[in-house]
PDB file of C-alpha atoms in Angstrom:
ATOM      1  CA  MET L   1     -22.924  -7.236 -12.319  1.00  0.00           C
ATOM      2  CA  ASP L   2     -22.090  -6.579  -8.647  1.00  0.00           C
ATOM      3  CA  GLU L   3     -19.979  -3.391  -8.433  1.00  0.00           C
ATOM      4  CA  ARG L   4     -18.925  -1.295  -5.422  1.00  0.00           C
ATOM      5  CA  ARG L   5     -16.461   1.541  -4.959  1.00  0.00           C
ATOM      6  CA  LEU L   6     -13.491   1.056  -2.631  1.00  0.00           C
ATOM      7  CA  GLU L   7     -12.598   3.780  -0.154  1.00  0.00           C
ATOM      8  CA  GLY L   8      -9.489   5.941  -0.201  1.00  0.00           C
ATOM      9  CA  GLY L   9      -7.050   7.444  -2.658  1.00  0.00           C
ATOM     10  CA  PHE L  10      -6.725  10.718  -4.540  1.00  0.00           C
ATOM     11  CA  ASP L  11      -7.517   9.355  -8.018  1.00  0.00           C
ATOM     12  CA  GLY L  12     -11.091   8.156  -7.608  1.00  0.00           C
ATOM     13  CA  GLY L  13     -10.157   4.841  -6.066  1.00  0.00           C
ATOM     14  CA  ALA L  14     -10.934   1.400  -7.404  1.00  0.00           C
ATOM     15  CA  THR L  15     -14.060  -0.678  -7.913  1.00  0.00           C
ATOM     16  CA  VAL L  16     -14.742  -4.272  -6.918  1.00  0.00           C
ATOM     17  CA  VAL L  17     -16.603  -6.126  -9.670  1.00  0.00           C
ATOM     18  CA  ASP L  18     -17.524  -9.788  -9.273  1.00  0.00           C
ATOM     19  CA  GLY L  19     -14.543 -10.545  -7.062  1.00  0.00           C
ATOM     20  CA  THR L  20     -11.997  -8.532  -9.080  1.00  0.00           C
ATOM     21  CA  VAL L  21     -10.618  -5.006  -8.625  1.00  0.00           C
ATOM     22  CA  ARG L  22     -10.845  -2.545 -11.509  1.00  0.00           C
ATOM     23  CA  ARG L  23      -9.546   0.977 -11.992  1.00  0.00           C
ATOM     24  CA  VAL L  24      -8.950   3.412 -14.830  1.00  0.00           C
ATOM     25  CA  ALA L  25      -5.725   2.437 -16.607  1.00  0.00           C
ATOM     26  CA  GLY L  26      -3.029   5.062 -17.106  1.00  0.00           C
ATOM     27  CA  PRO L  27      -0.120   4.913 -19.579  1.00  0.00           C
ATOM     28  CA  TRP L  28       1.874   3.040 -16.920  1.00  0.00           C
ATOM     29  CA  ALA L  29      -0.647   0.152 -16.719  1.00  0.00           C
ATOM     30  CA  PRO L  30       1.213  -2.218 -19.116  1.00  0.00           C
ATOM     31  CA  SER L  31       4.415  -1.841 -17.065  1.00  0.00           C
ATOM     32  CA  VAL L  32       2.551  -2.491 -13.820  1.00  0.00           C
ATOM     33  CA  ARG L  33       0.946  -5.611 -15.326  1.00  0.00           C
ATOM     34  CA  LYS L  34       4.413  -6.903 -16.236  1.00  0.00           C
ATOM     35  CA  VAL L  35       5.585  -6.395 -12.648  1.00  0.00           C
ATOM     36  CA  LEU L  36       2.581  -8.261 -11.227  1.00  0.00           C
ATOM     37  CA  ALA L  37       2.962 -11.032 -13.812  1.00  0.00           C
ATOM     38  CA  HIS L  38       6.619 -11.427 -12.845  1.00  0.00           C
ATOM     39  CA  LEU L  39       5.692 -11.660  -9.159  1.00  0.00           C
ATOM     40  CA  LEU L  40       3.086 -14.295  -9.979  1.00  0.00           C
ATOM     41  CA  ASP L  41       5.659 -16.255 -11.971  1.00  0.00           C
ATOM     42  CA  ARG L  42       8.036 -16.146  -8.991  1.00  0.00           C
ATOM     43  CA  GLY L  43       5.361 -17.494  -6.652  1.00  0.00           C
ATOM     44  CA  PHE L  44       5.071 -14.232  -4.705  1.00  0.00           C
ATOM     45  CA  ASP L  45       1.589 -14.135  -3.182  1.00  0.00           C
ATOM     46  CA  GLY L  46       1.686 -10.756  -1.417  1.00  0.00           C
ATOM     47  CA  ALA L  47       0.315  -8.835  -4.414  1.00  0.00           C
ATOM     48  CA  PRO L  48      -2.751  -9.029  -6.675  1.00  0.00           C
ATOM     49  CA  ARG L  49      -2.632 -11.131  -9.848  1.00  0.00           C
ATOM     50  CA  PRO L  50      -2.916  -9.239 -13.166  1.00  0.00           C
ATOM     51  CA  LEU L  51      -6.076 -10.119 -15.128  1.00  0.00           C
ATOM     52  CA  GLY L  52      -5.791  -7.797 -18.125  1.00  0.00           C
ATOM     53  CA  ALA L  53      -8.397  -5.174 -18.983  1.00  0.00           C
ATOM     54  CA  ASP L  54     -12.203  -5.206 -19.074  1.00  0.00           C
ATOM     55  CA  GLU L  55     -14.601  -4.044 -21.794  1.00  0.00           C
ATOM     56  CA  LEU L  56     -14.334  -0.461 -20.499  1.00  0.00           C
ATOM     57  CA  GLY L  57     -10.549  -0.473 -20.741  1.00  0.00           C
ATOM     58  CA  ARG L  58     -10.138  -0.596 -16.968  1.00  0.00           C
ATOM     59  CA  ASP L  59      -7.184  -2.436 -15.494  1.00  0.00           C
ATOM     60  CA  VAL L  60      -8.279  -5.665 -13.753  1.00  0.00           C
ATOM     61  CA  VAL L  61      -6.463  -7.459 -10.914  1.00  0.00           C
ATOM     62  CA  SER L  62      -7.455 -10.125  -8.429  1.00  0.00           C
ATOM     63  CA  TYR L  63      -8.984  -9.164  -5.086  1.00  0.00           C
ATOM     64  CA  LEU L  64      -6.800  -9.732  -2.021  1.00  0.00           C
ATOM     65  CA  PRO L  65      -9.157 -11.040   0.687  1.00  0.00           C
ATOM     66  CA  GLY L  66      -8.891  -9.452   4.116  1.00  0.00           C
ATOM     67  CA  GLU L  67      -9.344  -6.198   5.997  1.00  0.00           C
ATOM     68  CA  THR L  68      -8.076  -2.730   5.095  1.00  0.00           C
ATOM     69  CA  VAL L  69      -7.760   0.551   6.968  1.00  0.00           C
ATOM     70  CA  GLY L  70     -10.222   2.305   4.679  1.00  0.00           C
ATOM     71  CA  SER L  71     -11.129   5.793   5.859  1.00  0.00           C
ATOM     72  CA  CYS L  72     -11.127   5.129   9.616  1.00  0.00           C
ATOM     73  CA  ARG L  73      -9.060   7.315  11.951  1.00  0.00           C
ATOM     74  CA  PRO L  74      -7.239   6.436  14.088  1.00  0.00           C
ATOM     75  CA  TRP L  75      -5.970   3.342  12.322  1.00  0.00           C
ATOM     76  CA  PRO L  76      -6.444  -0.102  13.895  1.00  0.00           C
ATOM     77  CA  ALA L  77      -3.908  -0.880  16.611  1.00  0.00           C
ATOM     78  CA  TRP L  78      -2.523  -3.711  14.445  1.00  0.00           C
ATOM     79  CA  THR L  79      -0.867  -1.213  12.109  1.00  0.00           C
ATOM     80  CA  HIS L  80       1.385   0.097  14.913  1.00  0.00           C
ATOM     81  CA  SER L  81       2.355  -3.255  16.431  1.00  0.00           C
ATOM     82  CA  ASP L  82       5.819  -4.806  16.375  1.00  0.00           C
ATOM     83  CA  LYS L  83       4.256  -7.857  14.720  1.00  0.00           C
ATOM     84  CA  ALA L  84       3.041  -5.783  11.782  1.00  0.00           C
ATOM     85  CA  LEU L  85       6.385  -4.004  11.482  1.00  0.00           C
ATOM     86  CA  ALA L  86       8.237  -7.320  11.342  1.00  0.00           C
ATOM     87  CA  GLN L  87       5.783  -8.785   8.838  1.00  0.00           C
ATOM     88  CA  VAL L  88       6.069  -5.759   6.557  1.00  0.00           C
ATOM     89  CA  ALA L  89       9.880  -5.982   6.670  1.00  0.00           C
ATOM     90  CA  GLY L  90       9.646  -9.668   5.756  1.00  0.00           C
ATOM     91  CA  TRP L  91       7.200  -8.900   2.938  1.00  0.00           C
ATOM     92  CA  LEU L  92       9.555  -6.240   1.568  1.00  0.00           C
ATOM     93  CA  ARG L  93      12.562  -8.555   1.675  1.00  0.00           C
ATOM     94  CA  ARG L  94      10.665 -11.302  -0.211  1.00  0.00           C
ATOM     95  CA  PHE L  95       9.350  -8.756  -2.691  1.00  0.00           C
ATOM     96  CA  HIS L  96      12.827  -7.401  -3.421  1.00  0.00           C
ATOM     97  CA  GLU L  97      14.176 -10.921  -3.855  1.00  0.00           C
ATOM     98  CA  ALA L  98      11.355 -11.668  -6.301  1.00  0.00           C
ATOM     99  CA  VAL L  99      12.055  -8.624  -8.508  1.00  0.00           C
ATOM    100  CA  LEU L 100      15.859  -8.725  -8.478  1.00  0.00           C
ATOM    101  CA  ASP L 101      15.896 -10.460 -11.884  1.00  0.00           C
ATOM    102  CA  PHE L 102      13.073  -8.395 -13.393  1.00  0.00           C
ATOM    103  CA  ASP L 103      14.141  -6.348 -16.421  1.00  0.00           C
ATOM    104  CA  PRO L 104      11.273  -4.167 -17.708  1.00  0.00           C
ATOM    105  CA  GLY L 105      13.421  -2.489 -20.355  1.00  0.00           C
ATOM    106  CA  ILE L 106      14.136   1.210 -20.784  1.00  0.00           C
ATOM    107  CA  GLU L 107      10.966   1.690 -22.816  1.00  0.00           C
ATOM    108  CA  ALA L 108       8.725   0.922 -19.823  1.00  0.00           C
ATOM    109  CA  VAL L 109       6.490   3.780 -18.651  1.00  0.00           C
ATOM    110  CA  TRP L 110       6.147   4.496 -14.925  1.00  0.00           C
ATOM    111  CA  ARG L 111       4.037   6.920 -12.956  1.00  0.00           C
ATOM    112  CA  GLU L 112       6.834   7.255 -10.398  1.00  0.00           C
ATOM    113  CA  GLY L 113      10.490   6.377 -10.574  1.00  0.00           C
ATOM    114  CA  GLY L 114      13.049   6.891 -13.298  1.00  0.00           C
ATOM    115  CA  ILE L 115      14.308   4.746 -16.158  1.00  0.00           C
ATOM    116  CA  TRP L 116      15.207   1.229 -15.104  1.00  0.00           C
ATOM    117  CA  ARG L 117      18.846   0.214 -15.230  1.00  0.00           C
ATOM    118  CA  PRO L 118      20.801  -2.728 -13.786  1.00  0.00           C
ATOM    119  CA  GLY L 119      21.196  -2.378 -10.033  1.00  0.00           C
ATOM    120  CA  LEU L 120      17.749  -0.904  -9.450  1.00  0.00           C
ATOM    121  CA  VAL L 121      14.659  -2.736  -8.242  1.00  0.00           C
ATOM    122  CA  ILE L 122      10.988  -2.054  -8.737  1.00  0.00           C
ATOM    123  CA  GLY L 123       9.475  -0.441  -5.646  1.00  0.00           C
ATOM    124  CA  HIS L 124       5.785  -0.362  -4.765  1.00  0.00           C
ATOM    125  CA  ASN L 125       6.281   3.313  -3.804  1.00  0.00           C
ATOM    126  CA  ASP L 126       3.153   3.395  -1.633  1.00  0.00           C
ATOM    127  CA  ALA L 127       3.379   0.320   0.615  1.00  0.00           C
ATOM    128  CA  ALA L 128       1.746   2.173   3.502  1.00  0.00           C
ATOM    129  CA  PRO L 129      -0.849   0.927   6.024  1.00  0.00           C
ATOM    130  CA  TYR L 130      -3.717   2.331   3.939  1.00  0.00           C
ATOM    131  CA  ASN L 131      -2.700  -0.020   1.094  1.00  0.00           C
ATOM    132  CA  ALA L 132      -2.147  -3.056   3.341  1.00  0.00           C
ATOM    133  CA  VAL L 133      -4.522  -6.016   3.533  1.00  0.00           C
ATOM    134  CA  TRP L 134      -4.505  -8.184   6.652  1.00  0.00           C
ATOM    135  CA  ASP L 135      -6.401 -11.064   8.222  1.00  0.00           C
ATOM    136  CA  ASP L 136      -6.291 -12.930  11.553  1.00  0.00           C
ATOM    137  CA  ASP L 137      -2.724 -14.079  10.834  1.00  0.00           C
ATOM    138  CA  GLY L 138      -1.489 -10.580   9.995  1.00  0.00           C
ATOM    139  CA  LEU L 139      -0.294  -9.072   6.726  1.00  0.00           C
ATOM    140  CA  VAL L 140      -1.700 -10.564   3.520  1.00  0.00           C
ATOM    141  CA  GLY L 141      -0.092  -8.150   1.060  1.00  0.00           C
ATOM    142  CA  PHE L 142      -0.370  -4.738  -0.565  1.00  0.00           C
ATOM    143  CA  VAL L 143      -2.750  -3.331  -3.164  1.00  0.00           C
ATOM    144  CA  ASP L 144      -2.708  -0.255  -5.430  1.00  0.00           C
ATOM    145  CA  TRP L 145       0.430  -0.778  -7.517  1.00  0.00           C
ATOM    146  CA  ASP L 146      -0.052   2.207  -9.847  1.00  0.00           C
ATOM    147  CA  MET L 147       2.878   4.086  -8.305  1.00  0.00           C
ATOM    148  CA  CYS L 148       5.412   1.253  -8.664  1.00  0.00           C
ATOM    149  CA  GLY L 149       8.621   2.003 -10.514  1.00  0.00           C
ATOM    150  CA  PRO L 150      12.406   1.604 -10.579  1.00  0.00           C
ATOM    151  CA  LEU L 151      14.557   2.947  -7.761  1.00  0.00           C
ATOM    152  CA  ALA L 152      17.477   2.018  -5.528  1.00  0.00           C
ATOM    153  CA  ARG L 153      16.730  -0.808  -3.107  1.00  0.00           C
ATOM    154  CA  GLU L 154      17.802   1.258  -0.089  1.00  0.00           C
ATOM    155  CA  SER L 155      15.428   4.048  -1.153  1.00  0.00           C
ATOM    156  CA  ASP L 156      12.512   1.624  -1.156  1.00  0.00           C
ATOM    157  CA  LEU L 157      13.567   0.288   2.228  1.00  0.00           C
ATOM    158  CA  ALA L 158      13.636   3.815   3.660  1.00  0.00           C
ATOM    159  CA  TRP L 159      10.249   4.711   2.178  1.00  0.00           C
ATOM    160  CA  VAL L 160       8.498   1.674   3.651  1.00  0.00           C
ATOM    161  CA  ALA L 161      10.106   2.372   7.036  1.00  0.00           C
ATOM    162  CA  PHE L 162       8.776   5.934   6.767  1.00  0.00           C
ATOM    163  CA  SER L 163       5.207   4.630   6.657  1.00  0.00           C
ATOM    164  CA  TRP L 164       5.476   1.830   9.204  1.00  0.00           C
ATOM    165  CA  VAL L 165       7.904   2.910  11.939  1.00  0.00           C
ATOM    166  CA  PRO L 166       6.329   5.564  11.409  1.00  0.00           C
ATOM    167  CA  LEU L 167       8.579   8.515  10.588  1.00  0.00           C
ATOM    168  CA  HIS L 168       6.036  10.912   9.136  1.00  0.00           C
ATOM    169  CA  ALA L 169       5.249  14.327  10.679  1.00  0.00           C
ATOM    170  CA  ARG L 170       4.063  14.205  14.285  1.00  0.00           C
ATOM    171  CA  ASP L 171       0.541  15.526  13.633  1.00  0.00           C
ATOM    172  CA  VAL L 172       0.042  13.036  10.789  1.00  0.00           C
ATOM    173  CA  VAL L 173       0.921   9.929  12.780  1.00  0.00           C
ATOM    174  CA  GLU L 174      -0.888  11.160  15.903  1.00  0.00           C
ATOM    175  CA  ALA L 175      -4.092  11.351  13.831  1.00  0.00           C
ATOM    176  CA  GLU L 176      -3.387   7.785  12.708  1.00  0.00           C
ATOM    177  CA  GLY L 177      -3.109   6.640  16.322  1.00  0.00           C
ATOM    178  CA  PHE L 178       0.656   6.495  16.894  1.00  0.00           C
ATOM    179  CA  ILE L 179       1.902   8.360  19.978  1.00  0.00           C
ATOM    180  CA  HIS L 180       5.052   6.503  21.108  1.00  0.00           C
ATOM    181  CA  PHE L 181       7.563   8.859  19.518  1.00  0.00           C
ATOM    182  CA  SER L 182      10.402   7.917  21.857  1.00  0.00           C
ATOM    183  CA  ASP L 183      10.074   4.331  20.549  1.00  0.00           C
ATOM    184  CA  ARG L 184      10.731   5.160  16.911  1.00  0.00           C
ATOM    185  CA  ARG L 185      14.490   4.542  17.016  1.00  0.00           C
ATOM    186  CA  ARG L 186      13.926   1.046  18.467  1.00  0.00           C
ATOM    187  CA  ARG L 187      11.215   0.321  15.900  1.00  0.00           C
ATOM    188  CA  LEU L 188      13.440   1.469  13.043  1.00  0.00           C
ATOM    189  CA  GLU L 189      16.209  -0.840  14.245  1.00  0.00           C
ATOM    190  CA  LEU L 190      13.688  -3.700  14.530  1.00  0.00           C
ATOM    191  CA  PHE L 191      12.546  -3.063  10.964  1.00  0.00           C
ATOM    192  CA  LEU L 192      16.130  -3.164   9.680  1.00  0.00           C
ATOM    193  CA  ARG L 193      16.880  -6.419  11.535  1.00  0.00           C
ATOM    194  CA  GLU L 194      13.735  -8.125  10.262  1.00  0.00           C
ATOM    195  CA  TYR L 195      14.518  -7.059   6.708  1.00  0.00           C
ATOM    196  CA  GLY L 196      18.081  -8.314   7.058  1.00  0.00           C
ATOM    197  CA  SER L 197      19.780  -5.010   6.249  1.00  0.00           C
ATOM    198  CA  ASN L 198      23.273  -4.159   7.433  1.00  0.00           C
ATOM    199  CA  ARG L 199      22.452  -0.443   7.373  1.00  0.00           C
ATOM    200  CA  THR L 200      22.377   1.483  10.626  1.00  0.00           C
ATOM    201  CA  ALA L 201      19.341   3.493  11.679  1.00  0.00           C
ATOM    202  CA  ASP L 202      21.271   6.727  11.069  1.00  0.00           C
ATOM    203  CA  GLY L 203      22.328   5.515   7.643  1.00  0.00           C
ATOM    204  CA  LEU L 204      18.758   4.770   6.616  1.00  0.00           C
ATOM    205  CA  LEU L 205      17.559   8.100   7.978  1.00  0.00           C
ATOM    206  CA  GLU L 206      20.021   9.843   5.666  1.00  0.00           C
ATOM    207  CA  VAL L 207      18.669   7.840   2.720  1.00  0.00           C
ATOM    208  CA  LEU L 208      15.163   8.849   3.782  1.00  0.00           C
ATOM    209  CA  ARG L 209      16.103  12.525   3.849  1.00  0.00           C
ATOM    210  CA  ARG L 210      17.198  12.295   0.217  1.00  0.00           C
ATOM    211  CA  ARG L 211      14.064  10.370  -0.706  1.00  0.00           C
ATOM    212  CA  LEU L 212      11.770  12.924   0.951  1.00  0.00           C
ATOM    213  CA  ARG L 213      13.434  15.826  -0.883  1.00  0.00           C
ATOM    214  CA  GLU L 214      13.070  13.961  -4.177  1.00  0.00           C
ATOM    215  CA  ASN L 215       9.433  13.123  -3.520  1.00  0.00           C
ATOM    216  CA  ILE L 216       8.500  16.666  -2.566  1.00  0.00           C
ATOM    217  CA  ASP L 217      10.093  18.062  -5.730  1.00  0.00           C
ATOM    218  CA  ALA L 218       8.628  15.340  -7.965  1.00  0.00           C
ATOM    219  CA  MET L 219       5.142  15.774  -6.511  1.00  0.00           C
ATOM    220  CA  ARG L 220       5.139  19.496  -7.217  1.00  0.00           C
ATOM    221  CA  VAL L 221       6.576  19.090 -10.731  1.00  0.00           C
ATOM    222  CA  THR L 222       4.062  16.372 -11.612  1.00  0.00           C
ATOM    223  CA  ALA L 223       1.183  18.481 -10.311  1.00  0.00           C
ATOM    224  CA  ARG L 224       2.327  21.424 -12.435  1.00  0.00           C
ATOM    225  CA  SER L 225       2.432  19.131 -15.470  1.00  0.00           C
ATOM    226  CA  GLY L 226      -1.337  18.656 -15.140  1.00  0.00           C
ATOM    227  CA  ASP L 227      -1.634  15.351 -13.269  1.00  0.00           C
ATOM    228  CA  VAL L 228      -4.986  15.681 -11.471  1.00  0.00           C
ATOM    229  CA  THR L 229      -4.146  13.109  -8.789  1.00  0.00           C
ATOM    230  CA  TYR L 230      -1.013  15.004  -7.760  1.00  0.00           C
ATOM    231  CA  GLN L 231      -2.864  18.302  -7.881  1.00  0.00           C
ATOM    232  CA  ARG L 232      -5.339  16.870  -5.366  1.00  0.00           C
ATOM    233  CA  MET L 233      -2.434  15.760  -3.190  1.00  0.00           C
ATOM    234  CA  LEU L 234      -1.097  19.305  -3.106  1.00  0.00           C
ATOM    235  CA  GLU L 235      -4.561  20.678  -2.380  1.00  0.00           C
ATOM    236  CA  HIS L 236      -4.629  18.392   0.675  1.00  0.00           C
ATOM    237  CA  GLY L 237      -1.180  19.604   1.778  1.00  0.00           C
ATOM    238  CA  VAL L 238       0.631  16.307   1.239  1.00  0.00           C
ATOM    239  CA  ASP L 239       3.816  18.077   0.146  1.00  0.00           C
ATOM    240  CA  ARG L 240       3.765  20.449   3.140  1.00  0.00           C
ATOM    241  CA  ARG L 241       3.392  17.543   5.554  1.00  0.00           C
ATOM    242  CA  LEU L 242       6.362  15.809   3.927  1.00  0.00           C
ATOM    243  CA  VAL L 243       8.409  18.969   4.545  1.00  0.00           C
ATOM    244  CA  LEU L 244       7.436  18.791   8.229  1.00  0.00           C
ATOM    245  CA  ALA L 245       8.378  15.117   8.288  1.00  0.00           C
ATOM    246  CA  LEU L 246      11.788  15.935   6.838  1.00  0.00           C
ATOM    247  CA  GLU L 247      12.363  18.571   9.491  1.00  0.00           C
ATOM    248  CA  GLY L 248      11.334  16.123  12.236  1.00  0.00           C
ATOM    249  CA  LEU L 249      13.785  13.354  11.350  1.00  0.00           C
ATOM    250  CA  ASP L 250      16.451  14.960  13.556  1.00  0.00           C
ATOM    251  CA  GLU L 251      14.338  13.950  16.561  1.00  0.00           C
ATOM    252  CA  VAL L 252      14.425  10.205  15.764  1.00  0.00           C
TER     253      VAL L 252
END
């Protein structure tokens, strides 16, 4: 059996085995499989296909062919292009349209997000460049769906913009290769147009402020509950950098 470890992540990452991707399944795995199965049923091809579990109990999904950021810094120039930004906005719009009629039920278990109710959508919750797969034509889709869960559509829109405009703390995005800070307002407006949102840039920034506060609090609470992945995030200062990002939004 051909098996190799994939780079990245705070939870030990994933393994490629004979053309499939496998990772340790958490309590949320059945809910994630239902999301991926629904996307497959709707003909959405920007996500892996669910393939059940293997003999070790690991979750198994199809492998999205293409390139990823991996551990390289700075990130490839493609990730900061207008083309990528527009493609991600289009991907997000199609994804939201595909899950609008998805009802996971209140009994579904999620790693992130609250209890599903009508009016919410399922968000990927980590559709950032490090989880993107691309080829010569651009964006293929996103991997690593463990964090997906129910939330307001505008919250998901703001969170994806945070990663791709990008709107993170200055030192974070500089290390990733983005330096055109005066261009962020234009890029945010481009993202909103390509998605088809009628929200203004200022309106989405306010949504993002709320989302950042929620994420910071949830990350710290989850880490205190004993979640090793979130404890590693805090050890790496992820929460502190989100605080800096929140403070920096007034400059956009």
